[in-house]
Amino acid sequence: MTALGDLIEIDDRTVLVLGQELQLEQRRPDVANVLVHRAGDTLVMVDTGVTEAFRTALWAAAGRVGPWSRALLLTTHGHPDHVGNNDLADELGVPAEHYVPALDVDQMRDPAAYWVRSFGRIAGLAPLPAPSALADRVVEICQPMRPFCATTRTYEERPLERIRIGSLRFTGWIFADGAVRVLRSQGHCAGHVIVHLSDCGVLHLSDEGNGACGAMADADQVKIQTVLGAVAALFEEKAATLLTDGHTFAVRRGPEAVAHLEGLLEQATALQAAALRLAGENTRIQPSAFTSRYGEAVAALGIGGANPNAVFTAMMAVNQLRELGLRPESDGVDAPWSRPVLHNPAPAPSRPGSGARGGRDQLSP
């Protein structure tokens, strides 16, 4: 059992500060794990979680890895459980830099609108509150919410760099004289990045490993699965040795990390196979019925991902329908989904005297 703010010491200058799982009914917010590291004289903090209690734990972690005379705060993505204490950079008393993904700035400015968009896709598919009410509840319990500080900039304001780790190549940004590498992944949500600490071998996956199927409206399943495979290869090559993430309260080492990542990829294929069985040969699918049966399949497979609950399962179901190539026929609540017609339309009737007269004439107006 772990408690909010517990520390896992990785080495004498690196700790993982543990968050907590979401419990909406008890009004308990989701809080992401935070990686705190010292690279030379620079305090490196990857995300900041949310709540005042967790902020206190971050101060303790910063003291544990010291001494430092400058600070670097890196936001992996814009979800509330990762950004609530970002203004901590203003209180550290040293020169500080803070970077966020440009594609996530809008949701950091207006988290309620982002969550309405995500929840709106599942209106009528499960016995859930109205999208706006549910979004307000998520934002309300994630307080105080201070996602920006005086020095906040986007990663994209820096030149994009080619980064080689082992035999793999990424694009992203390098900090702290090469000790910190921010790699673009963009699977869990539009702007997501992962972080590699080269001097201690830690690869922080943040939320790219949250489950076999991304739930958010801006999730990209191909990118999730690609980054999981790439990170597994880094561990097989020993270019990374310790795996951390945003919601697993553990540090995985070497072969254990590879097994975990391969397991997520196996779960992804198992979920899509289950979705195909549920869809069968139907040309039109009622999403509410599919969502109910999909939830049963997720439970039977035991692969609900981080913070398993009915809301995220329904969001996964909608994304799974898209992965199967289906599309909603209208914007109506619980409107049927179907596959696009793939056969060629029947040719138009020939006009009298319009028969072919040779290749040259066929090209003439």
Short mmCIF file of C-alpha atoms in Angstrom, two decimals:
data_model
loop_
_atom_site.label_atom_id
_atom_site.label_comp_id
_atom_site.label_asym_id
_atom_site.label_seq_id
_atom_site.Cartn_x
_atom_site.Cartn_y
_atom_site.Cartn_z
CA MET A 1 0.00 0.00 0.00
CA THR A 2 1.18 3.50 -0.78
CA ALA A 3 0.04 6.93 0.34
CA LEU A 4 -0.03 10.29 -1.41
CA GLY A 5 3.44 11.83 -1.31
CA ASP A 6 5.38 8.67 -0.47
CA LEU A 7 8.88 8.61 -1.95
CA ILE A 8 10.63 5.81 -3.79
CA GLU A 9 14.36 6.50 -3.70
CA ILE A 10 15.99 5.54 -6.98
CA ASP A 11 19.44 6.83 -6.06
CA ASP A 12 20.88 9.61 -3.90
CA ARG A 13 19.77 12.28 -6.39
CA THR A 14 16.59 10.78 -7.87
CA VAL A 15 13.22 10.03 -6.27
CA LEU A 16 9.74 9.16 -7.49
CA VAL A 17 7.02 10.99 -5.57
CA LEU A 18 3.90 8.82 -5.54
CA GLY A 19 0.47 10.16 -6.37
CA GLN A 20 -2.90 8.49 -5.90
CA GLU A 21 -5.74 6.92 -7.89
CA LEU A 22 -8.87 8.78 -8.87
CA GLN A 23 -12.03 8.20 -6.83
CA LEU A 24 -14.71 10.50 -8.20
CA GLU A 25 -17.41 9.29 -5.82
CA GLN A 26 -15.26 10.19 -2.81
CA ARG A 27 -14.17 13.45 -4.47
CA ARG A 28 -10.58 12.26 -4.34
CA PRO A 29 -8.56 13.66 -7.27
CA ASP A 30 -6.26 11.73 -9.50
CA VAL A 31 -2.66 12.75 -8.71
CA ALA A 32 0.19 11.76 -11.03
CA ASN A 33 3.56 10.49 -9.88
CA VAL A 34 6.36 13.05 -10.16
CA LEU A 35 10.01 12.36 -10.92
CA VAL A 36 12.47 14.58 -9.04
CA HIS A 37 16.15 14.46 -10.01
CA ARG A 38 19.31 16.51 -9.65
CA ALA A 39 21.51 16.83 -12.75
CA GLY A 40 24.68 18.61 -11.63
CA ASP A 41 23.46 21.78 -9.91
CA THR A 42 20.02 21.67 -11.60
CA LEU A 43 16.86 20.46 -9.90
CA VAL A 44 14.80 18.59 -12.52
CA MET A 45 11.11 18.04 -11.78
CA VAL A 46 8.99 16.07 -14.25
CA ASP A 47 5.37 17.17 -13.66
CA THR A 48 3.99 18.51 -10.38
CA GLY A 49 0.78 16.62 -9.64
CA VAL A 50 -2.01 18.49 -7.86
CA THR A 51 -3.22 19.39 -4.31
CA GLU A 52 -1.50 21.29 -1.54
CA ALA A 53 -0.61 18.08 0.29
CA PHE A 54 1.28 16.83 -2.75
CA ARG A 55 3.02 20.19 -3.09
CA THR A 56 4.44 19.67 0.40
CA ALA A 57 5.75 16.27 -0.70
CA LEU A 58 7.46 17.87 -3.71
CA TRP A 59 9.31 20.27 -1.41
CA ALA A 60 10.50 17.31 0.64
CA ALA A 61 11.68 15.50 -2.49
CA ALA A 62 13.52 18.58 -3.74
CA GLY A 63 15.37 18.74 -0.43
CA ARG A 64 16.19 15.04 -0.59
CA VAL A 65 18.05 15.27 -3.93
CA GLY A 66 19.84 18.62 -3.26
CA PRO A 67 21.87 20.77 -3.28
CA TRP A 68 20.89 22.68 -6.42
CA SER A 69 21.17 26.27 -7.58
CA ARG A 70 18.83 26.28 -10.60
CA ALA A 71 15.66 24.47 -11.59
CA LEU A 72 14.08 22.88 -14.66
CA LEU A 73 10.39 21.96 -14.60
CA LEU A 74 9.18 19.72 -17.43
CA THR A 75 5.47 19.10 -18.07
CA THR A 76 4.79 15.82 -19.89
CA HIS A 77 1.23 16.82 -20.88
CA GLY A 78 -1.57 19.13 -19.89
CA HIS A 79 -3.96 16.93 -17.87
CA PRO A 80 -4.92 18.41 -14.46
CA ASP A 81 -3.36 15.62 -12.39
CA HIS A 82 0.06 16.53 -13.81
CA VAL A 83 0.08 20.34 -13.82
CA GLY A 84 -1.69 21.68 -10.73
CA ASN A 85 1.45 22.77 -8.86
CA ASN A 86 3.44 24.15 -11.80
CA ASP A 87 3.76 27.56 -10.16
CA LEU A 88 6.06 25.90 -7.63
CA ALA A 89 8.86 27.01 -9.95
CA ASP A 90 8.19 30.60 -8.84
CA GLU A 91 8.84 29.70 -5.19
CA LEU A 92 12.11 27.80 -5.47
CA GLY A 93 14.27 30.90 -5.01
CA VAL A 94 16.63 30.01 -7.87
CA PRO A 95 16.62 30.70 -11.63
CA ALA A 96 13.98 28.38 -13.07
CA GLU A 97 12.77 27.28 -16.49
CA HIS A 98 9.42 25.65 -17.21
CA TYR A 99 8.39 23.96 -20.45
CA VAL A 100 5.01 22.65 -21.63
CA PRO A 101 3.84 21.03 -24.91
CA ALA A 102 2.35 23.62 -27.26
CA LEU A 103 -0.48 21.27 -28.31
CA ASP A 104 -1.69 21.06 -24.70
CA VAL A 105 -1.71 24.77 -23.85
CA ASP A 106 -5.41 25.21 -24.69
CA GLN A 107 -6.52 22.46 -22.34
CA MET A 108 -4.28 23.84 -19.58
CA ARG A 109 -5.97 27.24 -19.98
CA ASP A 110 -9.48 25.77 -20.10
CA PRO A 111 -9.51 22.23 -18.70
CA ALA A 112 -13.32 22.10 -18.40
CA ALA A 113 -13.79 22.57 -22.17
CA TYR A 114 -11.24 19.82 -22.86
CA TRP A 115 -13.05 17.36 -20.61
CA VAL A 116 -16.47 18.29 -21.99
CA ARG A 117 -15.11 17.37 -25.40
CA SER A 118 -13.83 14.03 -24.11
CA PHE A 119 -16.95 13.17 -22.12
CA GLY A 120 -19.33 14.41 -24.80
CA ARG A 121 -18.41 11.44 -26.98
CA ILE A 122 -19.90 9.01 -24.43
CA ALA A 123 -23.16 10.83 -23.71
CA GLY A 124 -25.91 8.20 -23.70
CA LEU A 125 -23.48 5.27 -23.85
CA ALA A 126 -23.30 4.60 -20.11
CA PRO A 127 -25.26 5.69 -17.01
CA LEU A 128 -23.11 8.75 -16.41
CA PRO A 129 -23.73 12.40 -15.52
CA ALA A 130 -24.06 14.98 -18.28
CA PRO A 131 -20.69 15.74 -19.93
CA SER A 132 -20.55 19.30 -18.58
CA ALA A 133 -21.42 18.19 -15.03
CA LEU A 134 -18.82 15.42 -15.15
CA ALA A 135 -16.18 17.79 -16.52
CA ASP A 136 -16.94 20.32 -13.79
CA ARG A 137 -16.55 17.60 -11.16
CA VAL A 138 -13.15 16.53 -12.49
CA VAL A 139 -11.87 20.11 -12.57
CA GLU A 140 -13.40 20.99 -9.20
CA ILE A 141 -11.61 18.24 -7.28
CA CYS A 142 -8.26 19.03 -8.95
CA GLN A 143 -7.59 22.18 -6.99
CA PRO A 144 -5.77 24.44 -6.64
CA MET A 145 -4.98 24.47 -10.36
CA ARG A 146 -1.91 26.57 -11.21
CA PRO A 147 -0.55 25.24 -14.51
CA PHE A 148 1.69 28.19 -15.42
CA CYS A 149 4.50 30.13 -13.78
CA ALA A 150 6.44 33.29 -14.59
CA THR A 151 8.89 31.47 -16.88
CA THR A 152 6.55 29.06 -18.70
CA ARG A 153 7.42 28.50 -22.35
CA THR A 154 6.53 25.80 -24.86
CA TYR A 155 9.04 23.16 -25.89
CA GLU A 156 8.31 24.10 -29.47
CA GLU A 157 9.89 27.53 -28.97
CA ARG A 158 13.22 25.68 -28.93
CA PRO A 159 14.72 24.18 -32.09
CA LEU A 160 13.69 20.57 -32.55
CA GLU A 161 16.65 18.21 -32.09
CA ARG A 162 17.46 14.77 -33.40
CA ILE A 163 18.16 12.51 -30.44
CA ARG A 164 19.82 9.11 -30.62
CA ILE A 165 19.56 6.71 -27.70
CA GLY A 166 21.17 3.34 -28.38
CA SER A 167 20.17 2.32 -31.88
CA LEU A 168 16.93 4.30 -31.78
CA ARG A 169 16.29 7.79 -33.08
CA PHE A 170 13.81 10.29 -31.70
CA THR A 171 13.03 13.96 -32.04
CA GLY A 172 12.68 16.26 -29.05
CA TRP A 173 14.77 18.57 -26.89
CA ILE A 174 17.92 18.21 -24.77
CA PHE A 175 18.50 19.96 -21.43
CA ALA A 176 21.10 20.09 -18.64
CA ASP A 177 24.11 19.52 -20.90
CA GLY A 178 22.63 16.31 -22.30
CA ALA A 179 21.57 14.76 -18.97
CA VAL A 180 17.86 15.28 -19.70
CA ARG A 181 16.20 14.33 -22.97
CA VAL A 182 12.57 15.14 -23.72
CA LEU A 183 11.19 12.87 -26.45
CA ARG A 184 8.00 13.53 -28.40
CA SER A 185 5.48 10.69 -28.14
CA GLN A 186 1.98 12.29 -28.49
CA GLY A 187 -0.06 9.15 -27.95
CA HIS A 188 -1.92 9.56 -24.66
CA CYS A 189 -2.90 13.08 -25.75
CA ALA A 190 -1.92 15.53 -28.46
CA GLY A 191 1.17 17.07 -26.85
CA HIS A 192 2.53 14.25 -24.69
CA VAL A 193 6.29 13.82 -24.18
CA ILE A 194 8.37 11.27 -22.30
CA VAL A 195 11.63 11.99 -20.45
CA HIS A 196 14.97 10.14 -20.37
CA LEU A 197 17.52 10.89 -17.64
CA SER A 198 20.75 9.67 -19.17
CA ASP A 199 22.92 9.91 -16.05
CA CYS A 200 20.77 7.53 -14.00
CA GLY A 201 19.14 5.46 -16.76
CA VAL A 202 15.55 6.39 -15.90
CA LEU A 203 12.94 6.51 -18.64
CA HIS A 204 9.76 8.25 -17.43
CA LEU A 205 6.86 7.12 -19.58
CA SER A 206 4.33 9.38 -17.82
CA ASP A 207 0.87 8.38 -19.13
CA GLU A 208 1.83 6.64 -22.38
CA GLY A 209 1.62 3.37 -20.45
CA ASN A 210 -1.77 4.02 -18.83
CA GLY A 211 -3.40 1.10 -20.58
CA ALA A 212 -3.81 -0.91 -23.72
CA CYS A 213 -6.20 1.59 -25.30
CA GLY A 214 -5.97 5.36 -24.95
CA ALA A 215 -9.19 6.91 -23.67
CA MET A 216 -8.94 10.61 -24.46
CA ALA A 217 -10.49 12.32 -27.49
CA ASP A 218 -7.02 13.35 -28.69
CA ALA A 219 -5.37 9.98 -28.04
CA ASP A 220 -3.49 8.28 -30.89
CA GLN A 221 -3.42 4.50 -30.54
CA VAL A 222 -0.69 4.00 -33.14
CA LYS A 223 1.62 6.45 -31.37
CA ILE A 224 0.95 4.81 -27.99
CA GLN A 225 1.87 1.40 -29.32
CA THR A 226 4.87 2.73 -31.25
CA VAL A 227 6.37 4.43 -28.20
CA LEU A 228 5.80 1.33 -26.04
CA GLY A 229 7.72 -0.76 -28.57
CA ALA A 230 10.52 1.80 -28.86
CA VAL A 231 10.94 2.06 -25.09
CA ALA A 232 11.00 -1.75 -24.78
CA ALA A 233 13.86 -1.77 -27.31
CA LEU A 234 15.78 0.79 -25.21
CA PHE A 235 15.60 -1.52 -22.22
CA GLU A 236 16.59 -4.57 -24.26
CA GLU A 237 19.68 -2.64 -25.41
CA LYS A 238 20.32 -1.44 -21.83
CA ALA A 239 20.19 2.16 -23.07
CA ALA A 240 17.65 2.63 -20.27
CA THR A 241 17.63 0.66 -17.04
CA LEU A 242 14.74 1.95 -14.88
CA LEU A 243 11.14 2.57 -15.98
CA THR A 244 8.79 4.94 -14.17
CA ASP A 245 5.40 6.31 -15.18
CA GLY A 246 2.61 8.58 -14.08
CA HIS A 247 0.31 6.13 -12.32
CA THR A 248 2.11 2.90 -11.44
CA PHE A 249 3.47 3.06 -7.92
CA ALA A 250 6.67 1.18 -8.71
CA VAL A 251 10.05 1.37 -10.43
CA ARG A 252 10.64 -1.40 -12.98
CA ARG A 253 14.15 -2.57 -13.80
CA GLY A 254 15.57 -4.14 -16.95
CA PRO A 255 13.75 -7.34 -17.96
CA GLU A 256 10.80 -6.47 -15.71
CA ALA A 257 10.33 -3.23 -17.66
CA VAL A 258 10.47 -5.09 -20.99
CA ALA A 259 7.90 -7.62 -19.79
CA HIS A 260 5.61 -4.84 -18.63
CA LEU A 261 5.81 -2.98 -21.95
CA GLU A 262 5.34 -6.14 -24.00
CA GLY A 263 2.37 -6.98 -21.80
CA LEU A 264 0.74 -3.65 -22.67
CA LEU A 265 1.21 -4.36 -26.37
CA GLU A 266 -0.28 -7.85 -25.94
CA GLN A 267 -3.24 -6.31 -24.15
CA ALA A 268 -3.75 -3.86 -27.01
CA THR A 269 -4.04 -6.67 -29.53
CA ALA A 270 -6.29 -8.67 -27.18
CA LEU A 271 -8.64 -5.71 -26.78
CA GLN A 272 -8.90 -5.16 -30.51
CA ALA A 273 -9.56 -8.86 -31.05
CA ALA A 274 -12.35 -8.68 -28.46
CA ALA A 275 -13.79 -5.60 -30.16
CA LEU A 276 -13.80 -7.37 -33.52
CA ARG A 277 -15.66 -10.33 -32.01
CA LEU A 278 -18.23 -7.97 -30.50
CA ALA A 279 -18.71 -6.14 -33.79
CA GLY A 280 -19.02 -9.38 -35.74
CA GLU A 281 -20.41 -9.03 -39.24
CA ASN A 282 -22.75 -6.19 -38.30
CA THR A 283 -22.74 -3.35 -40.77
CA ARG A 284 -24.30 -1.00 -38.19
CA ILE A 285 -23.46 -0.97 -34.49
CA GLN A 286 -25.34 0.63 -31.64
CA PRO A 287 -22.56 2.20 -29.54
CA SER A 288 -24.39 1.85 -26.19
CA ALA A 289 -24.76 -1.91 -26.67
CA PHE A 290 -21.16 -2.20 -27.85
CA THR A 291 -19.90 -0.17 -24.87
CA SER A 292 -21.72 -2.41 -22.39
CA ARG A 293 -20.29 -5.60 -23.89
CA TYR A 294 -16.87 -4.00 -24.32
CA GLY A 295 -16.84 -3.19 -20.60
CA GLU A 296 -17.53 -6.86 -19.86
CA ALA A 297 -14.65 -7.87 -22.15
CA VAL A 298 -12.27 -5.41 -20.44
CA ALA A 299 -13.23 -6.81 -17.04
CA ALA A 300 -12.84 -10.39 -18.22
CA LEU A 301 -9.40 -9.65 -19.64
CA GLY A 302 -8.42 -7.71 -16.51
CA ILE A 303 -6.80 -4.91 -18.49
CA GLY A 304 -8.64 -1.73 -17.55
CA GLY A 305 -5.47 0.35 -17.30
CA ALA A 306 -4.75 3.14 -14.82
CA ASN A 307 -7.72 4.33 -12.74
CA PRO A 308 -10.20 1.77 -14.14
CA ASN A 309 -13.77 3.06 -14.03
CA ALA A 310 -16.93 3.15 -16.16
CA VAL A 311 -16.13 6.58 -17.60
CA PHE A 312 -12.72 5.68 -19.00
CA THR A 313 -13.95 2.28 -20.18
CA ALA A 314 -16.71 3.96 -22.22
CA MET A 315 -14.17 6.40 -23.66
CA MET A 316 -11.94 3.47 -24.61
CA ALA A 317 -14.90 1.76 -26.30
CA VAL A 318 -15.53 4.77 -28.54
CA ASN A 319 -11.86 4.91 -29.49
CA GLN A 320 -11.91 1.17 -30.18
CA LEU A 321 -14.81 1.59 -32.61
CA ARG A 322 -12.73 4.15 -34.48
CA GLU A 323 -9.78 1.75 -34.49
CA LEU A 324 -12.02 -0.78 -36.24
CA GLY A 325 -12.75 1.75 -38.98
CA LEU A 326 -16.32 2.61 -37.98
CA ARG A 327 -17.74 6.13 -37.89
CA PRO A 328 -20.89 7.65 -36.35
CA GLU A 329 -23.67 8.18 -38.86
CA SER A 330 -24.77 11.43 -37.18
CA ASP A 331 -24.19 13.62 -34.13
CA GLY A 332 -27.23 12.20 -32.35
CA VAL A 333 -26.98 10.59 -28.92
CA ASP A 334 -26.23 6.88 -29.39
CA ALA A 335 -26.39 7.26 -33.18
CA PRO A 336 -25.38 4.05 -35.01
CA TRP A 337 -21.81 3.59 -36.20
CA SER A 338 -21.00 1.92 -39.50
CA ARG A 339 -18.16 1.28 -41.90
CA PRO A 340 -17.76 3.45 -44.99
CA VAL A 341 -18.96 1.85 -48.23
CA LEU A 342 -15.94 0.44 -50.08
CA HIS A 343 -17.38 -0.86 -53.38
CA ASN A 344 -17.21 1.31 -56.49
CA PRO A 345 -20.46 3.03 -57.49
CA ALA A 346 -22.27 1.66 -60.54
CA PRO A 347 -21.12 3.33 -63.79
CA ALA A 348 -23.38 5.94 -65.29
CA PRO A 349 -25.48 4.77 -68.26
CA SER A 350 -23.79 5.24 -71.63
CA ARG A 351 -25.15 7.94 -73.93
CA PRO A 352 -26.04 7.00 -77.48
CA GLY A 353 -23.09 7.39 -79.77
CA SER A 354 -20.61 7.77 -76.95
CA GLY A 355 -18.76 4.50 -77.49
CA ALA A 356 -14.97 4.38 -77.50
CA ARG A 357 -13.32 5.41 -80.75
CA GLY A 358 -9.69 4.84 -79.92
CA GLY A 359 -7.30 6.11 -77.31
CA ARG A 360 -6.66 9.52 -78.89
CA ASP A 361 -10.36 10.40 -79.12
CA GLN A 362 -11.05 9.23 -75.53
CA LEU A 363 -8.75 11.97 -74.23
CA SER A 364 -10.50 14.70 -76.18
CA PRO A 365 -13.02 17.00 -74.45
#
